[in-house]
PDB file of C-alpha atoms in Angstrom:
ATOM      1  CA  MET A   1      -3.214  -5.057  14.651  1.00 51.00           C
ATOM      2  CA  SER A   2      -3.232  -7.939  17.084  1.00 51.00           C
ATOM      3  CA  GLU A   3      -3.390 -11.752  15.548  1.00 48.00           C
ATOM      4  CA  SER A   4      -6.528 -12.415  16.292  1.00 50.00           C
ATOM      5  CA  GLN A   5      -7.730  -8.933  14.260  1.00 51.00           C
ATOM      6  CA  VAL A   6      -5.686  -9.887  11.764  1.00 47.00           C
ATOM      7  CA  ALA A   7      -7.095 -13.616  11.381  1.00 47.00           C
ATOM      8  CA  ASN A   8     -10.711 -12.003  12.003  1.00 50.00           C
ATOM      9  CA  THR A   9     -10.004  -9.704   8.756  1.00 51.00           C
ATOM     10  CA  GLU A  10      -8.513 -12.331   6.934  1.00 47.00           C
ATOM     11  CA  GLN A  11     -12.451 -14.454   7.725  1.00 45.00           C
ATOM     12  CA  GLU A  12     -14.012 -11.185   6.531  1.00 47.00           C
ATOM     13  CA  ASN A  13     -11.968 -11.109   3.182  1.00 49.00           C
ATOM     14  CA  ALA A  14     -12.560 -15.307   2.712  1.00 43.00           C
ATOM     15  CA  ASP A  15     -16.478 -14.289   2.562  1.00 47.00           C
ATOM     16  CA  LYS A  16     -16.027 -11.559   0.425  1.00 47.00           C
ATOM     17  CA  ARG A  17     -14.497 -14.367  -1.878  1.00 45.00           C
ATOM     18  CA  LEU A  18     -17.692 -15.717  -2.635  1.00 62.00           C
ATOM     19  CA  ILE A  19     -18.109 -13.523  -4.908  1.00 73.00           C
ATOM     20  CA  SER A  20     -17.256 -15.248  -8.337  1.00 79.00           C
ATOM     21  CA  PRO A  21     -13.694 -13.853  -9.507  1.00 81.00           C
ATOM     22  CA  ALA A  22     -15.880 -13.405 -12.851  1.00 83.00           C
ATOM     23  CA  ALA A  23     -17.835 -10.888 -11.092  1.00 81.00           C
ATOM     24  CA  LEU A  24     -14.718  -9.671  -8.433  1.00 80.00           C
ATOM     25  CA  GLU A  25     -12.552  -8.617 -12.075  1.00 83.00           C
ATOM     26  CA  LYS A  26     -15.371  -7.061 -13.998  1.00 85.00           C
ATOM     27  CA  LEU A  27     -15.250  -4.451 -11.000  1.00 84.00           C
ATOM     28  CA  ARG A  28     -12.140  -4.195 -10.778  1.00 83.00           C
ATOM     29  CA  THR A  29     -11.829  -3.839 -14.319  1.00 85.00           C
ATOM     30  CA  VAL A  30     -14.809  -0.938 -13.834  1.00 86.00           C
ATOM     31  CA  LEU A  31     -12.609   0.872 -11.166  1.00 82.00           C
ATOM     32  CA  VAL A  32      -9.344   1.516 -13.207  1.00 79.00           C
ATOM     33  CA  SER A  33     -11.562   2.923 -15.330  1.00 82.00           C
ATOM     34  CA  LEU A  34     -13.498   5.314 -13.260  1.00 81.00           C
ATOM     35  CA  PHE A  35     -10.915   6.145 -10.843  1.00 74.00           C
ATOM     36  CA  SER A  36      -8.670   7.318 -13.770  1.00 69.00           C
ATOM     37  CA  GLN A  37     -10.937   9.238 -14.667  1.00 70.00           C
ATOM     38  CA  GLY A  38     -12.471  10.624 -11.248  1.00 68.00           C
ATOM     39  CA  LEU A  39     -12.221  10.622  -8.051  1.00 70.00           C
ATOM     40  CA  PHE A  40     -13.406   8.454  -4.882  1.00 71.00           C
ATOM     41  CA  HIS A  41     -16.208  12.094  -3.879  1.00 74.00           C
ATOM     42  CA  GLU A  42     -17.034  11.548  -7.701  1.00 78.00           C
ATOM     43  CA  VAL A  43     -17.524   8.103  -8.620  1.00 80.00           C
ATOM     44  CA  GLY A  44     -20.915   6.697  -7.231  1.00 84.00           C
ATOM     45  CA  ILE A  45     -21.849   3.041  -6.461  1.00 85.00           C
ATOM     46  CA  ARG A  46     -24.902   3.006  -8.970  1.00 86.00           C
ATOM     47  CA  ASP A  47     -22.125   4.299 -11.729  1.00 85.00           C
ATOM     48  CA  ILE A  48     -19.459   1.104 -10.789  1.00 86.00           C
ATOM     49  CA  CYS A  49     -22.588  -1.359 -11.037  1.00 88.00           C
ATOM     50  CA  THR A  50     -23.694   0.386 -14.246  1.00 88.00           C
ATOM     51  CA  GLN A  51     -20.939  -0.650 -16.297  1.00 87.00           C
ATOM     52  CA  ALA A  52     -20.281  -3.427 -14.512  1.00 86.00           C
ATOM     53  CA  LYS A  53     -23.779  -4.923 -14.997  1.00 87.00           C
ATOM     54  CA  VAL A  54     -23.697  -5.945 -11.341  1.00 85.00           C
ATOM     55  CA  SER A  55     -27.090  -4.504  -9.040  1.00 86.00           C
ATOM     56  CA  PRO A  56     -25.948  -2.284  -5.837  1.00 86.00           C
ATOM     57  CA  LYS A  57     -27.532  -5.089  -3.657  1.00 87.00           C
ATOM     58  CA  THR A  58     -24.828  -7.526  -4.433  1.00 84.00           C
ATOM     59  CA  VAL A  59     -22.411  -4.679  -3.697  1.00 84.00           C
ATOM     60  CA  TYR A  60     -23.506  -4.359  -0.901  1.00 85.00           C
ATOM     61  CA  LYS A  61     -23.761  -7.582   0.486  1.00 85.00           C
ATOM     62  CA  TYR A  62     -20.428  -8.790  -0.501  1.00 83.00           C
ATOM     63  CA  PHE A  63     -18.491  -5.681   0.790  1.00 84.00           C
ATOM     64  CA  GLY A  64     -21.159  -2.926   2.652  1.00 82.00           C
ATOM     65  CA  ASN A  65     -19.387   0.155   1.796  1.00 81.00           C
ATOM     66  CA  LYS A  66     -17.320   2.015  -1.542  1.00 80.00           C
ATOM     67  CA  GLU A  67     -14.460   1.529   0.844  1.00 80.00           C
ATOM     68  CA  GLN A  68     -14.156  -1.822   1.585  1.00 82.00           C
ATOM     69  CA  LEU A  69     -14.714  -1.985  -2.862  1.00 83.00           C
ATOM     70  CA  LEU A  70     -12.373  -0.228  -3.914  1.00 83.00           C
ATOM     71  CA  ALA A  71     -10.350  -2.186  -1.364  1.00 84.00           C
ATOM     72  CA  ALA A  72     -10.844  -5.706  -2.110  1.00 83.00           C
ATOM     73  CA  CYS A  73      -9.886  -5.184  -6.078  1.00 84.00           C
ATOM     74  CA  VAL A  74      -6.748  -4.298  -5.177  1.00 89.00           C
ATOM     75  CA  GLU A  75      -5.966  -6.982  -2.280  1.00 89.00           C
ATOM     76  CA  GLN A  76      -4.309  -9.237  -5.093  1.00 90.00           C
ATOM     77  CA  ASP A  77      -1.718  -5.910  -6.181  1.00 93.00           C
ATOM     78  CA  LEU A  78      -1.409  -5.479  -2.611  1.00 94.00           C
ATOM     79  CA  GLN A  79       0.201  -8.877  -1.667  1.00 96.00           C
ATOM     80  CA  ASP A  80       1.827  -8.924  -4.790  1.00 97.00           C
ATOM     81  CA  LEU A  81       3.498  -5.879  -3.634  1.00 97.00           C
ATOM     82  CA  ALA A  82       4.386  -7.623  -0.067  1.00 97.00           C
ATOM     83  CA  ASP A  83       5.620 -10.401  -1.572  1.00 98.00           C
ATOM     84  CA  LEU A  84       7.694  -8.555  -3.943  1.00 98.00           C
ATOM     85  CA  THR A  85       9.657  -6.837  -0.605  1.00 97.00           C
ATOM     86  CA  ALA A  86       9.633  -9.455   1.457  1.00 97.00           C
ATOM     87  CA  GLU A  87      11.643 -11.022  -1.563  1.00 98.00           C
ATOM     88  CA  LYS A  88      13.758  -7.931  -2.358  1.00 97.00           C
ATOM     89  CA  VAL A  89      14.379  -7.011   1.260  1.00 97.00           C
ATOM     90  CA  GLU A  90      15.949 -11.053   1.833  1.00 97.00           C
ATOM     91  CA  GLN A  91      17.827 -11.353  -1.045  1.00 97.00           C
ATOM     92  CA  ALA A  92      20.021  -7.793   0.200  1.00 97.00           C
ATOM     93  CA  VAL A  93      22.694  -8.527   2.251  1.00 94.00           C
ATOM     94  CA  SER A  94      23.255  -4.746   4.261  1.00 94.00           C
ATOM     95  CA  ILE A  95      20.678  -3.200   6.731  1.00 93.00           C
ATOM     96  CA  ARG A  96      21.113  -0.396   4.341  1.00 94.00           C
ATOM     97  CA  ASP A  97      20.277  -2.311   1.166  1.00 96.00           C
ATOM     98  CA  LYS A  98      17.280  -3.630   2.926  1.00 95.00           C
ATOM     99  CA  VAL A  99      16.192  -0.202   3.329  1.00 94.00           C
ATOM    100  CA  ARG A 100      16.783   0.937   0.018  1.00 96.00           C
ATOM    101  CA  ALA A 101      14.942  -1.920  -1.872  1.00 97.00           C
ATOM    102  CA  GLN A 102      11.831  -1.108  -0.258  1.00 96.00           C
ATOM    103  CA  VAL A 103      12.128   2.149  -1.413  1.00 97.00           C
ATOM    104  CA  ASP A 104      12.925   0.919  -5.062  1.00 98.00           C
ATOM    105  CA  VAL A 105      10.296  -1.690  -4.669  1.00 98.00           C
ATOM    106  CA  ILE A 106       7.658   0.800  -3.592  1.00 97.00           C
ATOM    107  CA  LEU A 107       8.138   3.194  -6.057  1.00 98.00           C
ATOM    108  CA  GLY A 108       8.688   1.527  -9.355  1.00 98.00           C
ATOM    109  CA  PHE A 109       5.574  -1.560  -8.175  1.00 98.00           C
ATOM    110  CA  TYR A 110       3.157   2.085  -8.829  1.00 97.00           C
ATOM    111  CA  GLN A 111       4.918   3.153 -11.554  1.00 98.00           C
ATOM    112  CA  GLN A 112       4.128  -0.405 -13.453  1.00 97.00           C
ATOM    113  CA  ARG A 113       0.146   0.087 -12.043  1.00 94.00           C
ATOM    114  CA  PRO A 114      -0.604   3.456 -11.722  1.00 93.00           C
ATOM    115  CA  GLU A 115      -4.500   2.998 -12.037  1.00 89.00           C
ATOM    116  CA  VAL A 116      -3.515   0.625  -8.857  1.00 91.00           C
ATOM    117  CA  ALA A 117      -1.674   3.847  -7.671  1.00 93.00           C
ATOM    118  CA  ARG A 118      -4.061   5.609  -8.075  1.00 90.00           C
ATOM    119  CA  MET A 119      -7.055   3.560  -6.267  1.00 87.00           C
ATOM    120  CA  VAL A 120      -4.685   3.372  -3.270  1.00 89.00           C
ATOM    121  CA  PHE A 121      -3.039   6.732  -2.256  1.00 90.00           C
ATOM    122  CA  LEU A 122      -6.182   8.983  -3.999  1.00 87.00           C
ATOM    123  CA  ASN A 123      -9.422   7.185  -3.412  1.00 83.00           C
ATOM    124  CA  ILE A 124      -9.289   4.762  -0.090  1.00 81.00           C
ATOM    125  CA  PRO A 125      -9.182   7.129   2.511  1.00 80.00           C
ATOM    126  CA  ILE A 126      -6.275   6.658   4.723  1.00 81.00           C
ATOM    127  CA  ALA A 127      -8.388   5.421   7.710  1.00 79.00           C
ATOM    128  CA  TYR A 128      -8.745   1.684   6.224  1.00 77.00           C
ATOM    129  CA  TRP A 129      -5.013   1.743   5.690  1.00 79.00           C
ATOM    130  CA  LEU A 130      -4.415   2.888   9.135  1.00 75.00           C
ATOM    131  CA  GLN A 131      -6.826  -0.279  10.842  1.00 73.00           C
ATOM    132  CA  SER A 132      -4.669  -1.923   9.079  1.00 61.00           C
ATOM    133  CA  ALA A 133      -8.119  -3.744   7.407  1.00 68.00           C
ATOM    134  CA  SER A 134      -5.899  -4.932   4.552  1.00 83.00           C
ATOM    135  CA  PRO A 135      -3.830  -8.185   5.835  1.00 90.00           C
ATOM    136  CA  ALA A 136      -1.754  -7.862   2.243  1.00 92.00           C
ATOM    137  CA  HIS A 137      -1.052  -3.788   3.719  1.00 89.00           C
ATOM    138  CA  PHE A 138      -0.013  -5.233   7.101  1.00 89.00           C
ATOM    139  CA  GLN A 139       2.287  -7.868   5.661  1.00 92.00           C
ATOM    140  CA  HIS A 140       3.949  -4.753   3.528  1.00 92.00           C
ATOM    141  CA  ARG A 141       4.316  -2.795   6.797  1.00 89.00           C
ATOM    142  CA  GLN A 142       5.308  -5.170   9.327  1.00 91.00           C
ATOM    143  CA  ILE A 143       8.186  -5.937   6.695  1.00 93.00           C
ATOM    144  CA  GLY A 144       9.120  -2.548   7.493  1.00 90.00           C
ATOM    145  CA  ARG A 145       9.256  -2.643  10.845  1.00 89.00           C
ATOM    146  CA  ASP A 146      11.395  -6.029  11.489  1.00 92.00           C
ATOM    147  CA  VAL A 147      14.081  -4.617   8.982  1.00 91.00           C
ATOM    148  CA  TYR A 148      14.001  -1.141  11.334  1.00 89.00           C
ATOM    149  CA  ARG A 149      14.067  -3.324  14.173  1.00 88.00           C
ATOM    150  CA  LEU A 150      17.279  -5.687  13.100  1.00 90.00           C
ATOM    151  CA  ALA A 151      18.963  -2.401  12.367  1.00 89.00           C
ATOM    152  CA  LEU A 152      17.745  -0.990  16.029  1.00 87.00           C
ATOM    153  CA  GLU A 153      19.513  -4.349  17.609  1.00 89.00           C
ATOM    154  CA  GLN A 154      23.034  -4.163  15.130  1.00 89.00           C
ATOM    155  CA  GLY A 155      22.914  -0.319  15.926  1.00 88.00           C
ATOM    156  CA  LEU A 156      23.040   1.008  12.551  1.00 88.00           C
ATOM    157  CA  VAL A 157      20.308   3.594  13.151  1.00 85.00           C
ATOM    158  CA  ARG A 158      19.141   5.749  16.382  1.00 85.00           C
ATOM    159  CA  GLY A 159      18.526   3.939  18.856  1.00 82.00           C
ATOM    160  CA  ASP A 160      16.584   7.093  20.722  1.00 85.00           C
ATOM    161  CA  LEU A 161      14.083   7.155  18.099  1.00 80.00           C
ATOM    162  CA  ARG A 162      10.304   4.529  18.389  1.00 81.00           C
ATOM    163  CA  ASP A 163      10.571   2.100  15.150  1.00 78.00           C
ATOM    164  CA  ASP A 164       6.494   2.618  14.948  1.00 80.00           C
ATOM    165  CA  VAL A 165       6.799   6.379  14.710  1.00 83.00           C
ATOM    166  CA  ILE A 166      10.150   6.057  12.095  1.00 83.00           C
ATOM    167  CA  SER A 167       8.027   3.550   9.925  1.00 82.00           C
ATOM    168  CA  GLU A 168       5.140   5.866   9.784  1.00 84.00           C
ATOM    169  CA  MET A 169       7.122   8.705   8.938  1.00 87.00           C
ATOM    170  CA  ILE A 170       9.095   6.884   6.304  1.00 89.00           C
ATOM    171  CA  ALA A 171       5.662   5.061   5.179  1.00 89.00           C
ATOM    172  CA  GLY A 172       3.857   8.312   5.124  1.00 91.00           C
ATOM    173  CA  GLY A 173       7.026  10.780   3.458  1.00 94.00           C
ATOM    174  CA  ILE A 174       7.412   7.312   0.129  1.00 95.00           C
ATOM    175  CA  ASN A 175       3.079   7.605  -0.214  1.00 94.00           C
ATOM    176  CA  ARG A 176       2.860  11.517  -0.357  1.00 95.00           C
ATOM    177  CA  VAL A 177       5.371  10.974  -3.464  1.00 97.00           C
ATOM    178  CA  ILE A 178       3.660   8.870  -4.384  1.00 97.00           C
ATOM    179  CA  SER A 179       0.142  10.939  -4.075  1.00 95.00           C
ATOM    180  CA  TRP A 180       2.199  13.675  -5.467  1.00 96.00           C
ATOM    181  CA  CYS A 181       3.555  12.073  -8.853  1.00 97.00           C
ATOM    182  CA  LEU A 182       0.177  10.611  -9.692  1.00 94.00           C
ATOM    183  CA  TYR A 183      -1.197  14.506  -9.270  1.00 91.00           C
ATOM    184  CA  GLU A 184       1.187  15.283 -11.566  1.00 95.00           C
ATOM    185  CA  GLY A 185       1.345  13.519 -13.614  1.00 93.00           C
ATOM    186  CA  LYS A 186       4.644  12.008 -12.991  1.00 96.00           C
ATOM    187  CA  ALA A 187       3.761   8.453 -12.187  1.00 95.00           C
ATOM    188  CA  ASP A 188       5.840   7.064 -15.452  1.00 97.00           C
ATOM    189  CA  GLN A 189       9.014   8.630 -12.571  1.00 97.00           C
ATOM    190  CA  LEU A 190       9.007   6.955  -9.712  1.00 98.00           C
ATOM    191  CA  SER A 191      11.491   5.168  -9.958  1.00 97.00           C
ATOM    192  CA  ASP A 192      13.379   8.575 -10.140  1.00 97.00           C
ATOM    193  CA  TYR A 193      12.777   9.744  -7.171  1.00 97.00           C
ATOM    194  CA  ALA A 194      13.910   6.220  -5.414  1.00 97.00           C
ATOM    195  CA  GLU A 195      17.969   7.931  -4.177  1.00 97.00           C
ATOM    196  CA  ASP A 196      16.680  11.336  -3.409  1.00 97.00           C
ATOM    197  CA  CYS A 197      13.710   9.420  -0.718  1.00 96.00           C
ATOM    198  CA  PHE A 198      16.829   6.831   0.385  1.00 96.00           C
ATOM    199  CA  THR A 199      19.080   9.287   0.511  1.00 96.00           C
ATOM    200  CA  TYR A 200      16.746  11.455   3.181  1.00 94.00           C
ATOM    201  CA  ILE A 201      15.570   8.358   5.043  1.00 93.00           C
ATOM    202  CA  TRP A 202      19.056   7.003   5.746  1.00 92.00           C
ATOM    203  CA  ALA A 203      20.066   9.957   6.788  1.00 91.00           C
ATOM    204  CA  ALA A 204      17.808  10.499   9.243  1.00 88.00           C
ATOM    205  CA  ILE A 205      17.578   7.023  10.970  1.00 89.00           C
ATOM    206  CA  GLU A 206      21.461   6.677  10.988  1.00 89.00           C
ATOM    207  CA  ALA A 207      23.097   6.237  13.659  1.00 83.00           C
ATOM    208  CA  GLN A 208      25.848   8.796  13.965  1.00 76.00           C
ATOM    209  CA  ASN A 209      28.364   6.555  15.279  1.00 61.00           C
ATOM    210  CA  PRO A 210      27.595   2.725  14.097  1.00 57.00           C
ATOM    211  CA  VAL A 211      28.104   0.160  15.598  1.00 51.00           C
TER     212      VAL A 211
END
């Protein structure tokens, strides 16, 4: 996504925030409740509006569809994740520790917020994330890519692999682990898988003869 596209997306999100914070929080509370019980196709706009006491007209006016409504309700959570990741990566000294920090943060974050994880990984269609419609999601992805590029510059990871492909494969693997834990009812054990995830990732990308 280009800078102009990010700016346009941020403006669109700003327009959506014209809905009152109280109404948005009410919608968020209802969504958390409904999606902790069912999946995306099982919950309709009318169900959401009835419980939140918000008219479908209001939802369509500010969000357009159910996907964008869900995304708007978790955007602050995603910003919290991006900020925490940036902080921990900055604190880490070595590249290895920076990669490990990203793994620890994302698994620990969603372990603490399983209701958000359920919306992000089991309910919002992947196409939404692939187009980076969320500024916070875009920021979080960029942190990972920046760390990998730094590792490339220092000769610590394999130079024969495309950084964008590697970043997406790492994200996809961790996302799958989170989705699996949610489906299996193991959301409270996410952090237990951090060591295995990191070991697998580092073994895949580490240069055979680091500089």
